[in-house]
Short mmCIF file of C-alpha atoms in Angstrom, two decimals:
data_model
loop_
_atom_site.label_atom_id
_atom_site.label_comp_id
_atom_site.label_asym_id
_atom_site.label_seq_id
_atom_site.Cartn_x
_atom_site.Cartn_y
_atom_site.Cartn_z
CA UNK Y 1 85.09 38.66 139.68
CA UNK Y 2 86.14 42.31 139.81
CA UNK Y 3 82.75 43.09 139.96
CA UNK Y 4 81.69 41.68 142.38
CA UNK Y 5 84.30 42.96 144.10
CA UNK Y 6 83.48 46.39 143.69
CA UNK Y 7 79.63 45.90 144.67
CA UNK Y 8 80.91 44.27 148.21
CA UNK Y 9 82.84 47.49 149.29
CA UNK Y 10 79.63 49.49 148.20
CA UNK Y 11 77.89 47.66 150.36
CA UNK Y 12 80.56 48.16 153.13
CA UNK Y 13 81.18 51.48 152.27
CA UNK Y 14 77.43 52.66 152.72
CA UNK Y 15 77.23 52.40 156.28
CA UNK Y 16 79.62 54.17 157.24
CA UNK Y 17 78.09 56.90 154.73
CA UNK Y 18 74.34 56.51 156.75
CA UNK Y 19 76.62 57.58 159.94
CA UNK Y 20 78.30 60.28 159.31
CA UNK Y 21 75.74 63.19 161.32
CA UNK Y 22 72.87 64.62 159.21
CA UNK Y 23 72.12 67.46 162.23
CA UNK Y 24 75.10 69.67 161.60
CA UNK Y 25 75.20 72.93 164.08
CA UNK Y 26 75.33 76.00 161.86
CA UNK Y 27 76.71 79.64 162.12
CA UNK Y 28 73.40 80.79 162.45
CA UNK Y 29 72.40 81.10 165.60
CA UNK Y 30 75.72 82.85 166.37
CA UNK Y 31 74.98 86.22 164.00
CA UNK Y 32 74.81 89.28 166.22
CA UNK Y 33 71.54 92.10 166.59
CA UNK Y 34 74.29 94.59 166.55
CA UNK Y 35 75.35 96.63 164.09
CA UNK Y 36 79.16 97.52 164.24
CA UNK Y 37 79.18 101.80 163.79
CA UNK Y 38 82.24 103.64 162.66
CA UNK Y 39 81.73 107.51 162.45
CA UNK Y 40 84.40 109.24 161.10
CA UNK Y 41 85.39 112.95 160.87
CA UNK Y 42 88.75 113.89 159.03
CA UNK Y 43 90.22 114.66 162.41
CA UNK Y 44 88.83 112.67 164.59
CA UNK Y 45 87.11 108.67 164.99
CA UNK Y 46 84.39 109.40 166.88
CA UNK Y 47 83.03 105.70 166.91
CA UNK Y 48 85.81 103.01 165.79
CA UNK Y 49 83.93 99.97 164.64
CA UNK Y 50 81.77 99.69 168.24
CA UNK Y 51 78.65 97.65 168.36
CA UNK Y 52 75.35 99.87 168.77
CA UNK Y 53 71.91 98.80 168.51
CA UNK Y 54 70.15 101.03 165.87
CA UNK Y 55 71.39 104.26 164.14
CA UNK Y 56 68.99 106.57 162.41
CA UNK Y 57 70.36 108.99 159.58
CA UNK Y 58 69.24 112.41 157.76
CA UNK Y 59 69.84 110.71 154.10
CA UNK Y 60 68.97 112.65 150.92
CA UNK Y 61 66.50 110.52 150.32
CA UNK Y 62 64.29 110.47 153.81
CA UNK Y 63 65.32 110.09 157.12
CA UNK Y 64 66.30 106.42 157.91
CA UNK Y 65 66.90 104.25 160.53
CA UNK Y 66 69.85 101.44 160.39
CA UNK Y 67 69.78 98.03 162.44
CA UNK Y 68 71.84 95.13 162.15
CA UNK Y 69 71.59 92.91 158.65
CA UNK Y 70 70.04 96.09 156.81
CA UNK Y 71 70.47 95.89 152.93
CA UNK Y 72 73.89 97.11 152.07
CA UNK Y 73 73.54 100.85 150.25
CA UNK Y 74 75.05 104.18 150.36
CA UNK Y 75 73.36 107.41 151.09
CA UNK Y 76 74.10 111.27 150.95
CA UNK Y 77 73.37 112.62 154.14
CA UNK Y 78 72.21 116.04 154.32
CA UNK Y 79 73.25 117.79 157.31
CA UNK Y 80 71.14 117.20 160.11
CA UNK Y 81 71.03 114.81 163.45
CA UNK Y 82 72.72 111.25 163.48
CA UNK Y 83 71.04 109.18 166.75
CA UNK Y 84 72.64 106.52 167.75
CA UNK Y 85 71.04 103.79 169.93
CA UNK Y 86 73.76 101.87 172.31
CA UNK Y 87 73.80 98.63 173.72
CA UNK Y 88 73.33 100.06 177.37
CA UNK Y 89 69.80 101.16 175.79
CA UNK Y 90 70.71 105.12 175.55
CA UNK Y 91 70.99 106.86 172.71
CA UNK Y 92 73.57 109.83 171.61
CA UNK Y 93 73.04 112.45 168.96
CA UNK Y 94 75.21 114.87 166.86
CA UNK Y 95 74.79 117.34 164.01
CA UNK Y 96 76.57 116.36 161.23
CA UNK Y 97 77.40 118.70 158.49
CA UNK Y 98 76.78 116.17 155.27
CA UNK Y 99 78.92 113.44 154.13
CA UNK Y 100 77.67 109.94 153.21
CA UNK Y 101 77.12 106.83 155.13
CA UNK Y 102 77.74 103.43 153.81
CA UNK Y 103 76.05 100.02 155.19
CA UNK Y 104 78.25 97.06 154.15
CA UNK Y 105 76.83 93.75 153.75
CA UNK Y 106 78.73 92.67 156.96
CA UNK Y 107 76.64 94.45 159.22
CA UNK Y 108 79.02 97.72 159.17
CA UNK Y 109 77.59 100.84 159.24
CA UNK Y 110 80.74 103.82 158.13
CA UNK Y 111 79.43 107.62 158.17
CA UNK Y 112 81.73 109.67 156.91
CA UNK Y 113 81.57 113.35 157.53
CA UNK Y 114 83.24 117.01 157.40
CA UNK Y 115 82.17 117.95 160.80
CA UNK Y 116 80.13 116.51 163.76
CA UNK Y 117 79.63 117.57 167.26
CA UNK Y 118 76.99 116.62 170.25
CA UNK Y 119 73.89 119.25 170.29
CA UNK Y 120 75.29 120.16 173.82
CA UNK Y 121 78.53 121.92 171.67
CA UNK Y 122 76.10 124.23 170.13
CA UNK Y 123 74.60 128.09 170.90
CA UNK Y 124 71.47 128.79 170.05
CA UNK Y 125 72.37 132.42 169.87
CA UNK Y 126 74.83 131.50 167.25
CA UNK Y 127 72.61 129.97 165.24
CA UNK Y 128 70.08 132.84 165.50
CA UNK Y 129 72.18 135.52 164.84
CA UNK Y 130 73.51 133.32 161.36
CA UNK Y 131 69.64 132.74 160.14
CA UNK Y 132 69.23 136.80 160.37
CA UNK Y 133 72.40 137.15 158.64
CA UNK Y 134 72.04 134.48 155.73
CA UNK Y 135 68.32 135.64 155.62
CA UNK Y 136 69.65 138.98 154.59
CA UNK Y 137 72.20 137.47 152.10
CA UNK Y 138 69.68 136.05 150.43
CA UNK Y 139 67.32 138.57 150.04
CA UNK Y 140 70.12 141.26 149.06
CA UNK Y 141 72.01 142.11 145.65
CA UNK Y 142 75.31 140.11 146.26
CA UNK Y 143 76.84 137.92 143.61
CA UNK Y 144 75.07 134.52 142.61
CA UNK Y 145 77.90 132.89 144.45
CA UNK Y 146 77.15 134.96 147.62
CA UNK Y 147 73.49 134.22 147.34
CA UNK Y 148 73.73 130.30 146.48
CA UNK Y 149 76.40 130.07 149.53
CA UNK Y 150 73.78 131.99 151.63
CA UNK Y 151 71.31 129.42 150.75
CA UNK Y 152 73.37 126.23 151.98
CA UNK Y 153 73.91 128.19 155.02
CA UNK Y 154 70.19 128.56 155.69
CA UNK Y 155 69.34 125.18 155.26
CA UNK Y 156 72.40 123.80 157.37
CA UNK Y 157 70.95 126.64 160.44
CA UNK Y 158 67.24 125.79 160.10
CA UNK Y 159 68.29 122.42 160.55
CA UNK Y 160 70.67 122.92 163.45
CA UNK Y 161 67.78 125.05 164.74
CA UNK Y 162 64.92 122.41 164.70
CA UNK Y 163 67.32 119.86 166.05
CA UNK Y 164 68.27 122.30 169.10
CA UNK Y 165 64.82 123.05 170.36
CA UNK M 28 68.16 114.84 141.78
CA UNK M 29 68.01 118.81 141.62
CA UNK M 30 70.30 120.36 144.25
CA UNK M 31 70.14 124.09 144.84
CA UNK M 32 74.13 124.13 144.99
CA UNK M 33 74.14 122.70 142.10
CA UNK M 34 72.09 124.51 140.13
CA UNK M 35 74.01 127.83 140.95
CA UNK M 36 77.59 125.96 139.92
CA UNK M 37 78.84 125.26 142.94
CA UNK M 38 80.64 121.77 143.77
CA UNK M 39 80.08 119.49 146.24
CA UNK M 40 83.13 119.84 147.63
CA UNK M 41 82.53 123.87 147.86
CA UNK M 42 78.83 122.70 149.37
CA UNK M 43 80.42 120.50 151.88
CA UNK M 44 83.45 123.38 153.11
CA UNK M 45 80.10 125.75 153.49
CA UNK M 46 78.02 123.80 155.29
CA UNK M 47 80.90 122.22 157.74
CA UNK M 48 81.91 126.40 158.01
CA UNK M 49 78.64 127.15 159.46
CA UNK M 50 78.66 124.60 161.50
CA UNK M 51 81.66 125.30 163.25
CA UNK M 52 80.69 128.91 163.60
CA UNK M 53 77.42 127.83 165.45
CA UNK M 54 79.08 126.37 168.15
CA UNK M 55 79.81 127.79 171.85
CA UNK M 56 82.89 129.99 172.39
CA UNK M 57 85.50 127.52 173.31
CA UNK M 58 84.64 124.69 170.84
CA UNK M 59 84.20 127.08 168.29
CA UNK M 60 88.02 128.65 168.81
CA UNK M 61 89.31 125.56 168.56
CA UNK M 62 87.05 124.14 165.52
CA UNK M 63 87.37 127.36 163.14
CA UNK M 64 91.22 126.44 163.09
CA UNK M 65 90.75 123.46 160.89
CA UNK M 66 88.68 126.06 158.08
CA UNK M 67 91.97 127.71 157.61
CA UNK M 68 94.28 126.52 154.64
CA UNK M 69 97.65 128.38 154.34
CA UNK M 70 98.56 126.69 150.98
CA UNK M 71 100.45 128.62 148.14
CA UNK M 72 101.15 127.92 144.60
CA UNK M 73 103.24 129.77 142.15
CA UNK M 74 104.00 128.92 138.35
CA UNK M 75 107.32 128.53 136.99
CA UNK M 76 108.28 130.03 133.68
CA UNK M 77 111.93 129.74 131.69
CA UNK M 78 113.34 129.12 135.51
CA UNK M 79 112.07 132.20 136.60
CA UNK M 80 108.94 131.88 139.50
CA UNK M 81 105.91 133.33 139.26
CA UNK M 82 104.05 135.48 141.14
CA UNK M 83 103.06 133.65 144.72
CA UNK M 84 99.24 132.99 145.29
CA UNK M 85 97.37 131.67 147.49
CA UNK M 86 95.30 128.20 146.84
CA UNK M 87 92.27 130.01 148.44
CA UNK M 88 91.90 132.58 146.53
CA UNK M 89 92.42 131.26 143.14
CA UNK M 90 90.05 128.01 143.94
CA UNK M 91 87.14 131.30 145.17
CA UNK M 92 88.16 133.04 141.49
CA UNK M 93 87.27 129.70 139.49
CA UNK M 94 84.25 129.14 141.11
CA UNK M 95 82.85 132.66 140.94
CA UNK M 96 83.93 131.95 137.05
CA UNK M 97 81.72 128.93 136.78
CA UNK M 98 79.26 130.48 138.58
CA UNK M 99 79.00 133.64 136.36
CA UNK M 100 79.18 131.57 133.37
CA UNK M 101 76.29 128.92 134.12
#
């Protein structure tokens, strides 16, 4: 008797099962193409969590370029040019000193950094006048500290150099 | 991964205060006034012994003197 019982609400109860809705609308289509930059200096937010397009970055390990869903890593950034593509379709750059940038599996791109201005903030006669200097640094009989602080300075100039021209 | 600074016994940190010095010195007059500002640190430590203070120094110099140590040393 009980049995039987239970085998009529199955049968009742499976109908109701066949209707609840198979096509179910998913988050999917909803993901964004952007890719939600925050650059950071220690005095300044230069970008606070605004969607850009594409960002490409000087990182230790080869010059990359970041777009929305990239895999999640951090890099060392040497100092060099950060470009940053914006939604409008143009694209700004600054020299960054070195820092690190992390992508977050979210679709967040932070760059950290110790200092980081537009190209247009630069003189190329400063930069000239520092290679000469550094150049002669290097070459001279200062202390190893001297010469190996010399050296970072080069490599920072020629860089701010190739990006200027 | 063999890094020049590091081979010569500097830190990172001491790499990263170089490299953000030079940049602030290659940059036109008026930013460059107003940049160089945040390279300064006025900090100053002294050590205190049987409730008497030490001599006053600055955090500046004493951080150059250790690294110049390591430096010589490596």
């Amino acid at each position: 008797m009980n049995s039987i019982r239970i085998a009529r609400t199955a049968l009742r109860a499976r109908p109701a099962a066949i209707k609840t809705p198979l096509m179910r609308r998913g988050y999917a289509e909803a993901v964004s193409d952007k890719i939600k930059l925050s650059l950071a200096l220690p005095h300044q937010s230069v970008y606070k969590s605004q969607d850009v397009v594409q960002v490409n970055i000087p990182a230790e390990s080869g010059e990359m370029g970041v777009l929305a869903n990239h895999v999640p890593s951090i890099e060392q950034l040497k100092p060099g040019l950060v470009e940053i593509i914006e939604e409008s379709g143009g694209s700004k750059q600054f020299f960054l000193s070195g820092g690190f940038a992390t992508v977050q599996p979210n679709s967040h791109l932070s760059i950290n950094a110790v200092e980081g201005f537009p190209l247009e903030d630069f003189s190329i006669e400063a930069v000239r006048s520092q290679i000469a200097e550094a150049t002669k640094i290097v070459g001279g009989s200062g202390s190893e500290q001297d010469i190996a602080e010399a050296k970072i300075e080069l490599e920072v100039l020629e860089s701010l150099q190739a990006a200027l021209k | 991964m063999a890094f020049a600074w590091k081979a010569s016994g500097l830190t990172y940190n001491k790499y990263l205060s170089v490299a953000a010095r030079v940049v602030r010195r290659s940059l036109k007059d008026d930013k460059r006034l107003a940049a160089e500002k945040r390279g300064e640190m006025e900090l100053r430590f002294a050590k205190w012994n049987n409730g008497k203070q030490g001599e006053m120094k600055s955090v500046a110099d004493a951080n150059a003197a250790s690294i110049a140590e390591s430096t010589l040393s490596s």
